[in-house]
C-alpha positions as a printed Julia matrix, in Angstrom:
255×3 Matrix{Float64}:
 -21.65   10.36   -1.25
 -20.66    7.79   -3.9
 -16.95    8.39   -3.27
 -17.44    8.07    0.5
 -19.37    4.8     0.33
 -16.97    3.32   -2.23
 -13.84    4.31   -0.28
 -15.23    3.02    3.02
 -16.47   -0.31    1.69
 -13.38   -0.85   -0.47
 -11.02   -0.13    2.42
 -13.01   -2.55    4.58
 -12.8    -5.15    1.81
  -8.98   -5.03    1.77
  -8.94   -6.74    5.16
 -10.76   -9.8     3.8
  -9.68   -9.92    0.17
  -6.66   -9.53   -2.03
  -8.02   -6.36   -3.59
 -10.25   -3.47   -2.68
  -9.48    0.22   -2.62
  -7.71    0.7    -5.95
  -9.96   -1.81   -7.69
 -13.21   -0.1    -6.7
 -12.21    3.56   -6.36
 -10.37    4.02   -9.66
 -13.46    3.16  -11.79
 -15.58    5.59   -9.73
 -13.11    8.43  -10.2
 -12.93    7.56  -13.9
 -16.7     7.68  -14.32
 -16.78   11.05  -12.53
 -13.94   12.69  -14.45
 -13.7    10.72  -17.71
  -9.88   10.7   -17.52
  -8.16    7.41  -16.7
  -4.75    8.81  -15.77
  -6.32   11.41  -13.47
  -8.44    8.68  -11.86
  -5.34    6.58  -11.18
  -3.54    9.59   -9.69
  -6.42   10.53   -7.39
  -6.84    6.95   -6.24
  -3.09    6.7    -5.59
  -3.25    9.51   -3.03
  -6.11    7.89   -1.14
  -4.45    4.47   -1.42
  -1.14    5.73   -0.06
  -2.57    7.55    2.97
  -4.85    4.63    3.76
  -1.96    2.17    3.61
   0.05    4.36    5.99
  -2.86    4.23    8.43
  -3.31    0.47    8.01
   0.41    0.0     8.54
   0.07    1.79   11.9
  -2.84   -0.51   12.8
  -1.21   -3.78   11.74
   2.59   -3.3    11.92
   3.03   -5.68   14.87
   1.82   -8.62   12.76
   4.13   -8.16    9.76
   6.35  -11.02    8.62
   9.36   -8.85    7.76
  11.54  -11.46    5.96
   8.76  -12.14    3.44
   7.8    -8.46    3.18
  11.38   -7.34    2.51
  12.04  -10.09   -0.03
   8.79   -9.64   -1.93
   8.64   -5.85   -1.61
  12.29   -5.34   -2.55
  11.74   -7.15   -5.82
   8.51   -5.23   -6.47
  10.16   -1.77   -6.2
  11.9    -1.56   -9.63
   8.91   -3.2   -11.34
   6.54   -0.67   -9.77
   8.76    2.2   -10.88
   8.72    0.87  -14.45
   4.92    0.48  -14.48
   4.39    3.97  -13.04
   6.8     5.49  -15.56
   5.0     3.84  -18.47
   1.5     4.95  -17.45
   2.59    8.5   -16.57
   4.21    8.92  -19.99
   1.57    7.16  -22.04
  -0.03    9.12  -24.85
  -3.83    9.08  -25.16
  -3.58    7.24  -28.46
  -6.67    5.97  -30.28
  -5.86    2.51  -31.6
  -9.28    1.5   -32.95
 -12.63    3.07  -33.81
 -16.01    1.43  -34.42
 -19.75    2.01  -34.09
 -21.8     0.72  -31.15
 -25.6     1.08  -31.12
 -25.25    3.81  -33.72
 -22.68    5.79  -31.74
 -18.99    6.12  -32.7
 -16.62    4.57  -30.17
 -12.86    4.91  -29.73
 -10.54    2.52  -27.95
  -7.67    4.37  -26.25
  -4.4     2.55  -25.58
  -4.45    3.43  -21.87
  -8.09    2.32  -21.49
  -7.37   -0.95  -23.28
  -4.41   -1.74  -21.03
  -6.3    -0.77  -17.87
  -9.32   -2.81  -18.94
  -7.16   -5.86  -19.6
  -5.53   -5.48  -16.18
  -8.98   -5.44  -14.54
 -10.04   -8.51  -16.52
  -6.92  -10.44  -15.48
  -7.33   -9.51  -11.83
 -11.02  -10.41  -11.91
 -10.24  -13.83  -13.36
  -7.53  -14.43  -10.75
 -10.13  -13.75   -8.06
 -13.01  -15.63   -9.71
 -11.09  -18.72  -10.88
  -9.31  -20.45   -7.97
  -7.06  -22.46  -10.32
  -5.53  -19.22  -11.63
  -4.56  -18.21   -8.12
  -2.97  -21.62   -7.5
  -0.98  -21.34  -10.73
   0.46  -18.01   -9.61
   1.15  -19.4    -6.16
   3.4   -22.07   -7.63
   5.63  -19.48   -9.27
   8.69  -18.02   -7.56
   8.68  -15.06   -5.19
  10.89  -13.24   -7.71
   8.25  -13.56  -10.42
   5.49  -12.65   -7.96
   7.24   -9.48   -6.83
   8.0    -8.38  -10.37
   4.49   -9.06  -11.67
   2.5    -7.54   -8.8
   4.9    -4.6    -8.55
   4.63   -3.81  -12.25
   0.83   -3.85  -12.28
   0.8    -1.92   -9.01
   2.82    0.84  -10.67
   0.91    0.68  -13.94
  -2.6     0.99  -12.58
  -2.49    0.58   -8.81
  -3.86   -2.95   -9.08
  -1.56   -5.39   -7.32
  -3.68   -6.93   -4.58
  -5.11  -10.0    -6.27
  -1.76  -11.09   -7.7
   0.11  -10.34   -4.47
  -2.44  -12.42   -2.57
  -2.08  -15.31   -5.01
   1.67  -15.41   -4.37
   1.55  -14.85   -0.59
  -0.93  -17.7    -0.11
   1.9   -20.2    -0.62
   3.48  -19.12    2.7
   0.37  -20.23    4.65
   0.53  -17.29    7.05
  -1.98  -16.62    9.8
  -4.77  -14.22    8.8
  -3.4   -11.18   10.66
   0.18  -11.82    9.5
  -0.98  -12.38    5.93
  -2.91   -9.1     5.82
  -0.24   -7.06    7.62
   2.52   -8.36    5.32
   0.43   -7.5     2.26
  -0.16   -3.99    3.62
   3.53   -3.16    4.01
   4.3    -4.51    0.52
   1.49   -2.38   -0.93
   2.78    0.65    0.97
   6.28    0.21   -0.46
   4.83    0.07   -3.98
   2.76    3.2    -3.25
   5.83    5.08   -2.04
   7.82    4.43   -5.22
   4.99    4.75   -7.76
   3.11    7.85   -6.61
   5.82   10.46   -7.42
   5.85    9.33  -11.08
   2.18   10.22  -11.5
   2.74   13.81  -10.4
   5.22   14.49  -13.17
   2.16   14.75  -15.42
   0.62   18.21  -15.81
  -2.74   16.72  -14.85
  -1.52   16.61  -11.26
  -2.53   20.25  -10.87
  -6.15   19.27  -11.56
  -6.21   17.11   -8.43
  -5.97   20.08   -6.11
  -9.06   21.61   -7.7
 -11.02   18.87   -5.96
  -8.93   18.54   -2.8
 -12.07   18.31   -0.66
 -13.16   15.18   -2.52
  -9.74   13.63   -1.87
 -10.01   14.45    1.85
 -13.49   12.9     1.98
 -12.26    9.74    0.25
  -9.26    9.46    2.6
 -11.46    9.95    5.67
 -13.95    7.33    4.5
 -11.14    4.88    3.71
  -9.68    5.34    7.2
 -13.08    4.59    8.74
 -13.24    1.46    6.58
  -9.77    0.44    7.77
 -10.79    0.83   11.42
 -13.92   -1.27   10.85
 -11.85   -3.87    9.03
  -9.44   -4.12   11.95
 -12.32   -4.53   14.42
 -14.16   -7.12   12.31
 -11.09   -8.99   11.06
 -11.66  -12.11   13.14
 -15.43  -12.16   12.78
 -16.34  -11.8     9.11
 -15.75  -13.72    5.91
 -16.83  -11.89    2.78
 -16.66  -14.53    0.05
 -19.96  -13.41   -1.49
 -18.83   -9.79   -1.58
 -15.5   -10.8    -3.1
 -17.36  -12.69   -5.81
 -19.59   -9.67   -6.5
 -16.63   -7.32   -6.77
 -14.82   -9.79   -9.03
 -17.76   -9.94  -11.43
 -18.07   -6.13  -11.38
 -14.34   -5.85  -12.17
 -14.74   -8.21  -15.11
 -17.7    -6.28  -16.55
 -16.06   -2.88  -16.1
 -12.81   -4.17  -17.6
 -14.63   -5.48  -20.68
 -16.55   -2.21  -21.15
 -13.41   -0.12  -20.7
 -11.19   -2.23  -22.96
 -13.94   -2.35  -25.59
 -14.33    1.42  -25.71
 -17.9     1.45  -24.39
 -16.71    3.56  -21.47
 -14.43    6.14  -23.01
 -13.47    9.77  -22.67
């Protein structure tokens, strides 16, 4: 039930915000399984299938020159990020005591937590988004592609860079979808090099449920695209990202 509600609402959110599915679903999978890499892998499957479906819904509105330029630059960066996370050792870099309980900070959790914190701040602090928007498309593609490959989180940064083109709402969203899909295509195979990939199929039904719920969310998003503005929800998700990122990076939420 939790996976279904999260996938549906997150997929819906992607039509009104720069982030959504990966941002909200990865923490849920992590809390359920206690394994960050596995959570990223499971989310990647749902994210990829959902982006294929959204591409079918929105492909007529894509600005292809921008998508090809931005997405082409993002490809090698996404491959590098995916390679790094799929080969990262679960190394403990710091230990301490919290409320009388021993805590360990893993390298992967620290990096993922910092990524969440950065993305939350980009969403919550408008000036950060404007700073990114002033940078070049080359830098935008490299940065969003790398973080997309590393953790699946690329939406907030991609949005910050695409804003500078002042595209219409439908064109803006459709162009972001195809860029995200390109990143998904090149990053996902790297995750399945890991032996943990076999664990995914043990819970294939959960993956199917998440994909189905995300598709429903995408359909609702398409229908409501011109009618709803979700600034309050975006703010809520941004704050939740910030809190989860701090807890994860600080070792409060660990394996």
